[in-house]
Amino acid sequence: GLFGLGLLDVDSLTIDIEFGTLDATTPILSGDLFAIITPEQRRMGQHVRLHKFPQNYATTGTQEITTLPKGEVDTAYLAMHIEDNSGTIDEVTVKKGGYAIFDQVPADMNKAFLAQNQRISQTGYYHVDFAASRDLTGMIPMAGVKDWRQEILWSGSAPDNFNIYNDSVCGERRGVV
């Protein structure tokens, strides 16, 4: 594939590539990474980032998470993806500024909501989609946000170590009116 970014205002860049699970019968995967650098001077501008936030919860019941980033001027959340492969998520609440913007949504209802909005629910995750039907006006802006929390109701076994992934739109919209 081809992917291009302006890097004028970027100090460092890391690319993570996950090939999946390897075993003794799987050949080592390899590939080449090429960078084409053009002479134009362009800032990165607005782009989508996927962030990974490791979590731990060694019991069942309601877990409140208040550690996900907030307050960034040029960031808006598109979606959250919560791993539920070790525990079972019954419902999720997302609060912004003390108000529930995604309120105690049971897992089955959320799957139906995702299907209605032409999203594919991935096994092992509970997806919170803020940009329903790919409508970017549904993004949750983080500028000035001081209270951003997620409440996850776990049942069955304790989730222990799991990850929350956030899809965020970051950077200024340069040149767009």
C-alpha atoms as an extended CHARMM CRD file, in Angstrom:
* protein
*
       177  EXT
         1         1  GLY       CA              0.0000000000        0.0000000000        0.0000000000  PROA      1               0.0000000000
         2         2  LEU       CA              0.9400000000        3.6290000000       -0.2950000000  PROA      2               0.0000000000
         3         3  PHE       CA              0.7080000000        6.0350000000        2.5880000000  PROA      3               0.0000000000
         4         4  GLY       CA              1.9860000000        9.5830000000        2.6750000000  PROA      4               0.0000000000
         5         5  LEU       CA              2.4540000000       12.0920000000        5.4790000000  PROA      5               0.0000000000
         6         6  GLY       CA              3.8540000000       15.5690000000        5.6950000000  PROA      6               0.0000000000
         7         7  LEU       CA              6.5780000000       15.4940000000        8.3470000000  PROA      7               0.0000000000
         8         8  LEU       CA              7.6100000000       19.1390000000        8.6520000000  PROA      8               0.0000000000
         9         9  ASP       CA              6.4340000000       19.3950000000       12.2830000000  PROA      9               0.0000000000
        10        10  VAL       CA              7.2680000000       15.8140000000       13.3400000000  PROA      10              0.0000000000
        11        11  ASP       CA             10.2430000000       15.0950000000       15.6270000000  PROA      11              0.0000000000
        12        12  SER       CA              9.9970000000       11.2950000000       15.5020000000  PROA      12              0.0000000000
        13        13  LEU       CA              7.9390000000        8.6040000000       13.7910000000  PROA      13              0.0000000000
        14        14  THR       CA              7.4030000000        5.0010000000       14.8670000000  PROA      14              0.0000000000
        15        15  ILE       CA              5.7610000000        2.3320000000       12.7290000000  PROA      15              0.0000000000
        16        16  ASP       CA              4.4710000000       -0.8160000000       14.4510000000  PROA      16              0.0000000000
        17        17  ILE       CA              3.6000000000       -3.8120000000       12.2740000000  PROA      17              0.0000000000
        18        18  GLU       CA              1.9720000000       -6.8380000000       13.8520000000  PROA      18              0.0000000000
        19        19  PHE       CA              2.1370000000      -10.0430000000       11.8070000000  PROA      19              0.0000000000
        20        20  GLY       CA              0.0810000000      -12.1800000000       14.1720000000  PROA      20              0.0000000000
        21        21  THR       CA              1.0840000000      -15.3220000000       16.0560000000  PROA      21              0.0000000000
        22        22  LEU       CA              4.1260000000      -17.1830000000       14.7970000000  PROA      22              0.0000000000
        23        23  ASP       CA              4.9750000000      -20.7880000000       15.6280000000  PROA      23              0.0000000000
        24        24  ALA       CA              7.6510000000      -23.2940000000       14.5910000000  PROA      24              0.0000000000
        25        25  THR       CA              5.8270000000      -24.1270000000       11.3290000000  PROA      25              0.0000000000
        26        26  THR       CA              5.2570000000      -20.5160000000       10.2600000000  PROA      26              0.0000000000
        27        27  PRO       CA              8.0210000000      -19.0310000000        8.1350000000  PROA      27              0.0000000000
        28        28  ILE       CA              9.4370000000      -15.7280000000        9.3370000000  PROA      28              0.0000000000
        29        29  LEU       CA              7.5880000000      -12.9200000000        7.6060000000  PROA      29              0.0000000000
        30        30  SER       CA              9.6320000000      -10.2640000000        5.9420000000  PROA      30              0.0000000000
        31        31  GLY       CA              9.0920000000       -7.2210000000        3.8410000000  PROA      31              0.0000000000
        32        32  ASP       CA             10.6700000000       -4.0410000000        2.6630000000  PROA      32              0.0000000000
        33        33  LEU       CA              9.8390000000       -0.5560000000        3.8340000000  PROA      33              0.0000000000
        34        34  PHE       CA             10.6510000000        2.2880000000        1.4920000000  PROA      34              0.0000000000
        35        35  ALA       CA             10.4810000000        6.0040000000        2.1450000000  PROA      35              0.0000000000
        36        36  ILE       CA             10.0630000000        8.4270000000       -0.7180000000  PROA      36              0.0000000000
        37        37  ILE       CA             10.9360000000       11.9370000000        0.3500000000  PROA      37              0.0000000000
        38        38  THR       CA              9.7380000000       14.8220000000       -1.7840000000  PROA      38              0.0000000000
        39        39  PRO       CA             11.1570000000       18.3390000000       -1.6780000000  PROA      39              0.0000000000
        40        40  GLU       CA              7.8460000000       19.9720000000       -0.7150000000  PROA      40              0.0000000000
        41        41  GLN       CA              7.5240000000       21.3150000000        2.8300000000  PROA      41              0.0000000000
        42        42  ARG       CA              4.2230000000       20.1060000000        4.3030000000  PROA      42              0.0000000000
        43        43  ARG       CA              2.9860000000       19.7090000000        7.8880000000  PROA      43              0.0000000000
        44        44  MET       CA              1.3790000000       16.4300000000        8.8910000000  PROA      44              0.0000000000
        45        45  GLY       CA             -2.0520000000       18.0410000000        9.1760000000  PROA      45              0.0000000000
        46        46  GLN       CA             -5.1730000000       16.1590000000       10.2060000000  PROA      46              0.0000000000
        47        47  HSD       CA             -4.8360000000       12.3670000000       10.3840000000  PROA      47              0.0000000000
        48        48  VAL       CA             -6.2360000000        9.3140000000       12.1910000000  PROA      48              0.0000000000
        49        49  ARG       CA             -4.2400000000        7.6650000000       14.9770000000  PROA      49              0.0000000000
        50        50  LEU       CA             -4.7950000000        4.3750000000       16.7480000000  PROA      50              0.0000000000
        51        51  HSD       CA             -3.5810000000        4.5040000000       20.3610000000  PROA      51              0.0000000000
        52        52  LYS       CA             -3.1400000000        1.4870000000       22.6410000000  PROA      52              0.0000000000
        53        53  PHE       CA             -3.7210000000        1.8870000000       26.3840000000  PROA      53              0.0000000000
        54        54  PRO       CA             -2.8650000000       -1.1930000000       28.5200000000  PROA      54              0.0000000000
        55        55  GLN       CA             -5.2430000000       -1.7160000000       31.4610000000  PROA      55              0.0000000000
        56        56  ASN       CA             -5.6070000000       -4.1060000000       34.3660000000  PROA      56              0.0000000000
        57        57  TYR       CA             -8.6370000000       -5.0660000000       36.4300000000  PROA      57              0.0000000000
        58        58  ALA       CA             -8.2500000000       -8.1100000000       38.6600000000  PROA      58              0.0000000000
        59        59  THR       CA            -11.8900000000       -8.5350000000       39.6500000000  PROA      59              0.0000000000
        60        60  THR       CA            -15.4030000000       -8.4060000000       38.2380000000  PROA      60              0.0000000000
        61        61  GLY       CA            -17.9070000000       -5.5900000000       38.6630000000  PROA      61              0.0000000000
        62        62  THR       CA            -17.7300000000       -1.9880000000       37.4660000000  PROA      62              0.0000000000
        63        63  GLN       CA            -14.3040000000       -0.6840000000       36.5100000000  PROA      63              0.0000000000
        64        64  GLU       CA            -13.9400000000        3.0840000000       36.1650000000  PROA      64              0.0000000000
        65        65  ILE       CA            -11.1310000000        4.2940000000       33.9140000000  PROA      65              0.0000000000
        66        66  THR       CA            -10.0820000000        7.9350000000       34.1380000000  PROA      66              0.0000000000
        67        67  THR       CA             -6.5830000000        7.6810000000       32.6570000000  PROA      67              0.0000000000
        68        68  LEU       CA             -7.2820000000        7.9400000000       28.9130000000  PROA      68              0.0000000000
        69        69  PRO       CA             -5.9610000000       11.1780000000       27.3730000000  PROA      69              0.0000000000
        70        70  LYS       CA             -8.1520000000       14.2670000000       27.4100000000  PROA      70              0.0000000000
        71        71  GLY       CA             -7.7890000000       18.0040000000       26.9270000000  PROA      71              0.0000000000
        72        72  GLU       CA             -5.7780000000       17.9430000000       23.6920000000  PROA      72              0.0000000000
        73        73  VAL       CA             -6.6830000000       20.9020000000       21.5020000000  PROA      73              0.0000000000
        74        74  ASP       CA             -6.3580000000       19.1370000000       18.1270000000  PROA      74              0.0000000000
        75        75  THR       CA             -7.7630000000       15.6920000000       19.0330000000  PROA      75              0.0000000000
        76        76  ALA       CA            -11.2210000000       14.1200000000       18.7190000000  PROA      76              0.0000000000
        77        77  TYR       CA            -12.2190000000       10.5170000000       19.4480000000  PROA      77              0.0000000000
        78        78  LEU       CA            -13.8540000000        8.4750000000       16.6820000000  PROA      78              0.0000000000
        79        79  ALA       CA            -14.1250000000        5.1440000000       18.5050000000  PROA      79              0.0000000000
        80        80  MET       CA            -12.9060000000        3.0330000000       21.4090000000  PROA      80              0.0000000000
        81        81  HSD       CA            -12.1960000000       -0.6950000000       21.1640000000  PROA      81              0.0000000000
        82        82  ILE       CA            -12.0830000000       -2.5360000000       24.5050000000  PROA      82              0.0000000000
        83        83  GLU       CA            -10.6140000000       -6.0470000000       24.5740000000  PROA      83              0.0000000000
        84        84  ASP       CA            -12.9720000000       -8.4990000000       26.2410000000  PROA      84              0.0000000000
        85        85  ASN       CA            -11.1810000000      -11.7330000000       25.4160000000  PROA      85              0.0000000000
        86        86  SER       CA            -10.3370000000      -12.6480000000       29.0300000000  PROA      86              0.0000000000
        87        87  GLY       CA            -13.4020000000      -11.2850000000       30.8550000000  PROA      87              0.0000000000
        88        88  THR       CA            -16.9310000000      -10.5760000000       29.6830000000  PROA      88              0.0000000000
        89        89  ILE       CA            -18.2010000000       -7.0400000000       29.1670000000  PROA      89              0.0000000000
        90        90  ASP       CA            -21.8680000000       -6.6880000000       30.1100000000  PROA      90              0.0000000000
        91        91  GLU       CA            -22.2010000000       -2.9550000000       29.4340000000  PROA      91              0.0000000000
        92        92  VAL       CA            -20.1920000000        0.2190000000       28.9110000000  PROA      92              0.0000000000
        93        93  THR       CA            -20.7600000000        3.8580000000       29.8720000000  PROA      93              0.0000000000
        94        94  VAL       CA            -18.6580000000        6.7540000000       28.5580000000  PROA      94              0.0000000000
        95        95  LYS       CA            -18.8620000000       10.1000000000       30.3500000000  PROA      95              0.0000000000
        96        96  LYS       CA            -17.6250000000       13.4860000000       29.1820000000  PROA      96              0.0000000000
        97        97  GLY       CA            -17.7690000000       16.3990000000       31.6090000000  PROA      97              0.0000000000
        98        98  GLY       CA            -19.9100000000       14.3570000000       34.0090000000  PROA      98              0.0000000000
        99        99  TYR       CA            -22.5600000000       13.5520000000       31.3630000000  PROA      99              0.0000000000
       100       100  ALA       CA            -23.0920000000       10.0380000000       30.0290000000  PROA      100             0.0000000000
       101       101  ILE       CA            -22.7590000000       10.2480000000       26.2370000000  PROA      101             0.0000000000
       102       102  PHE       CA            -22.8410000000        6.4510000000       25.8840000000  PROA      102             0.0000000000
       103       103  ASP       CA            -24.9950000000        5.2410000000       28.7770000000  PROA      103             0.0000000000
       104       104  GLN       CA            -24.9660000000        1.6610000000       30.1330000000  PROA      104             0.0000000000
       105       105  VAL       CA            -25.1910000000        0.0900000000       26.6730000000  PROA      105             0.0000000000
       106       106  PRO       CA            -25.4210000000       -3.7200000000       26.9570000000  PROA      106             0.0000000000
       107       107  ALA       CA            -23.0770000000       -5.7300000000       24.7080000000  PROA      107             0.0000000000
       108       108  ASP       CA            -25.8950000000       -7.2550000000       22.5960000000  PROA      108             0.0000000000
       109       109  MET       CA            -27.5630000000       -3.8690000000       22.0450000000  PROA      109             0.0000000000
       110       110  ASN       CA            -24.2020000000       -2.3930000000       21.0480000000  PROA      110             0.0000000000
       111       111  LYS       CA            -23.6700000000       -5.1590000000       18.4600000000  PROA      111             0.0000000000
       112       112  ALA       CA            -27.1020000000       -4.3810000000       16.9770000000  PROA      112             0.0000000000
       113       113  PHE       CA            -26.2600000000       -0.6550000000       16.9510000000  PROA      113             0.0000000000
       114       114  LEU       CA            -22.9690000000       -1.3540000000       15.1510000000  PROA      114             0.0000000000
       115       115  ALA       CA            -24.7040000000       -3.5510000000       12.5450000000  PROA      115             0.0000000000
       116       116  GLN       CA            -27.3580000000       -0.8830000000       11.9240000000  PROA      116             0.0000000000
       117       117  ASN       CA            -24.5860000000        1.6510000000       11.3140000000  PROA      117             0.0000000000
       118       118  GLN       CA            -22.7440000000       -0.6050000000        8.8750000000  PROA      118             0.0000000000
       119       119  ARG       CA            -19.9280000000       -1.4140000000       11.2710000000  PROA      119             0.0000000000
       120       120  ILE       CA            -18.4940000000       -4.8880000000       11.7130000000  PROA      120             0.0000000000
       121       121  SER       CA            -18.1700000000       -6.0390000000       15.3150000000  PROA      121             0.0000000000
       122       122  GLN       CA            -14.8560000000       -7.8310000000       15.8350000000  PROA      122             0.0000000000
       123       123  THR       CA            -14.8500000000      -10.8840000000       18.1000000000  PROA      123             0.0000000000
       124       124  GLY       CA            -13.0440000000      -10.2620000000       21.3850000000  PROA      124             0.0000000000
       125       125  TYR       CA            -13.7950000000       -6.5180000000       21.4700000000  PROA      125             0.0000000000
       126       126  TYR       CA            -16.5420000000       -4.1840000000       22.6340000000  PROA      126             0.0000000000
       127       127  HSD       CA            -16.6060000000       -1.2820000000       20.1520000000  PROA      127             0.0000000000
       128       128  VAL       CA            -17.8310000000        2.1800000000       21.1310000000  PROA      128             0.0000000000
       129       129  ASP       CA            -18.4580000000        4.0370000000       17.8580000000  PROA      129             0.0000000000
       130       130  PHE       CA            -18.8580000000        7.8010000000       18.2260000000  PROA      130             0.0000000000
       131       131  ALA       CA            -18.9150000000        8.4540000000       14.4530000000  PROA      131             0.0000000000
       132       132  ALA       CA            -21.9620000000        6.2940000000       13.6990000000  PROA      132             0.0000000000
       133       133  SER       CA            -22.5380000000        5.5280000000       10.0120000000  PROA      133             0.0000000000
       134       134  ARG       CA            -19.1180000000        7.0810000000        9.3360000000  PROA      134             0.0000000000
       135       135  ASP       CA            -20.4920000000       10.5290000000       10.1840000000  PROA      135             0.0000000000
       136       136  LEU       CA            -17.4450000000       12.4760000000       11.3020000000  PROA      136             0.0000000000
       137       137  THR       CA            -19.6430000000       15.0810000000       12.9970000000  PROA      137             0.0000000000
       138       138  GLY       CA            -20.0690000000       12.4190000000       15.7010000000  PROA      138             0.0000000000
       139       139  MET       CA            -16.4300000000       12.7570000000       16.7790000000  PROA      139             0.0000000000
       140       140  ILE       CA            -15.9270000000       13.6510000000       20.4430000000  PROA      140             0.0000000000
       141       141  PRO       CA            -13.6240000000       16.7180000000       20.6410000000  PROA      141             0.0000000000
       142       142  MET       CA            -11.1630000000       16.6310000000       23.5340000000  PROA      142             0.0000000000
       143       143  ALA       CA            -10.1830000000       20.3300000000       23.6130000000  PROA      143             0.0000000000
       144       144  GLY       CA            -10.5800000000       21.5780000000       27.1750000000  PROA      144             0.0000000000
       145       145  VAL       CA            -12.1220000000       18.3310000000       28.4840000000  PROA      145             0.0000000000
       146       146  LYS       CA            -11.2450000000       17.7960000000       32.1490000000  PROA      146             0.0000000000
       147       147  ASP       CA            -13.5040000000       14.8270000000       32.9690000000  PROA      147             0.0000000000
       148       148  TRP       CA            -13.3430000000       11.8580000000       30.5620000000  PROA      148             0.0000000000
       149       149  ARG       CA            -14.1650000000        8.4540000000       32.0050000000  PROA      149             0.0000000000
       150       150  GLN       CA            -15.2520000000        5.0100000000       30.9650000000  PROA      150             0.0000000000
       151       151  GLU       CA            -17.1960000000        2.5650000000       33.1230000000  PROA      151             0.0000000000
       152       152  ILE       CA            -17.0190000000       -1.0920000000       32.1200000000  PROA      152             0.0000000000
       153       153  LEU       CA            -19.2130000000       -3.6970000000       33.8210000000  PROA      153             0.0000000000
       154       154  TRP       CA            -17.2920000000       -6.9960000000       33.8120000000  PROA      154             0.0000000000
       155       155  SER       CA            -18.9060000000      -10.3490000000       34.6300000000  PROA      155             0.0000000000
       156       156  GLY       CA            -17.7900000000      -13.9750000000       34.5040000000  PROA      156             0.0000000000
       157       157  SER       CA            -14.0440000000      -13.9710000000       35.1140000000  PROA      157             0.0000000000
       158       158  ALA       CA            -11.7590000000      -11.0220000000       35.8670000000  PROA      158             0.0000000000
       159       159  PRO       CA            -10.3260000000       -9.4060000000       32.7140000000  PROA      159             0.0000000000
       160       160  ASP       CA             -6.8470000000       -8.9710000000       34.2860000000  PROA      160             0.0000000000
       161       161  ASN       CA             -4.6230000000       -7.4710000000       31.5380000000  PROA      161             0.0000000000
       162       162  PHE       CA             -6.4040000000       -6.0070000000       28.5270000000  PROA      162             0.0000000000
       163       163  ASN       CA             -6.0670000000       -3.0830000000       26.1270000000  PROA      163             0.0000000000
       164       164  ILE       CA             -8.2440000000       -0.1730000000       25.1100000000  PROA      164             0.0000000000
       165       165  TYR       CA             -7.5750000000        1.1290000000       21.6100000000  PROA      165             0.0000000000
       166       166  ASN       CA             -8.7550000000        4.5990000000       20.5780000000  PROA      166             0.0000000000
       167       167  ASP       CA             -9.2350000000        5.8270000000       17.0290000000  PROA      167             0.0000000000
       168       168  SER       CA             -8.5980000000        9.5620000000       17.1340000000  PROA      168             0.0000000000
       169       169  VAL       CA             -8.5300000000       12.3350000000       14.5820000000  PROA      169             0.0000000000
       170       170  CYS       CA             -5.4690000000       14.4300000000       15.4080000000  PROA      170             0.0000000000
       171       171  GLY       CA             -3.9020000000       17.5650000000       14.0380000000  PROA      171             0.0000000000
       172       172  GLU       CA             -5.2030000000       20.8040000000       12.5840000000  PROA      172             0.0000000000
       173       173  ARG       CA             -7.3080000000       20.9080000000        9.4490000000  PROA      173             0.0000000000
       174       174  ARG       CA             -4.9910000000       23.1020000000        7.4280000000  PROA      174             0.0000000000
       175       175  GLY       CA             -6.2550000000       24.5830000000        4.2140000000  PROA      175             0.0000000000
       176       176  VAL       CA             -9.8620000000       23.5050000000        4.8230000000  PROA      176             0.0000000000
       177       177  VAL       CA            -12.5440000000       26.1650000000        5.1250000000  PROA      177             0.0000000000
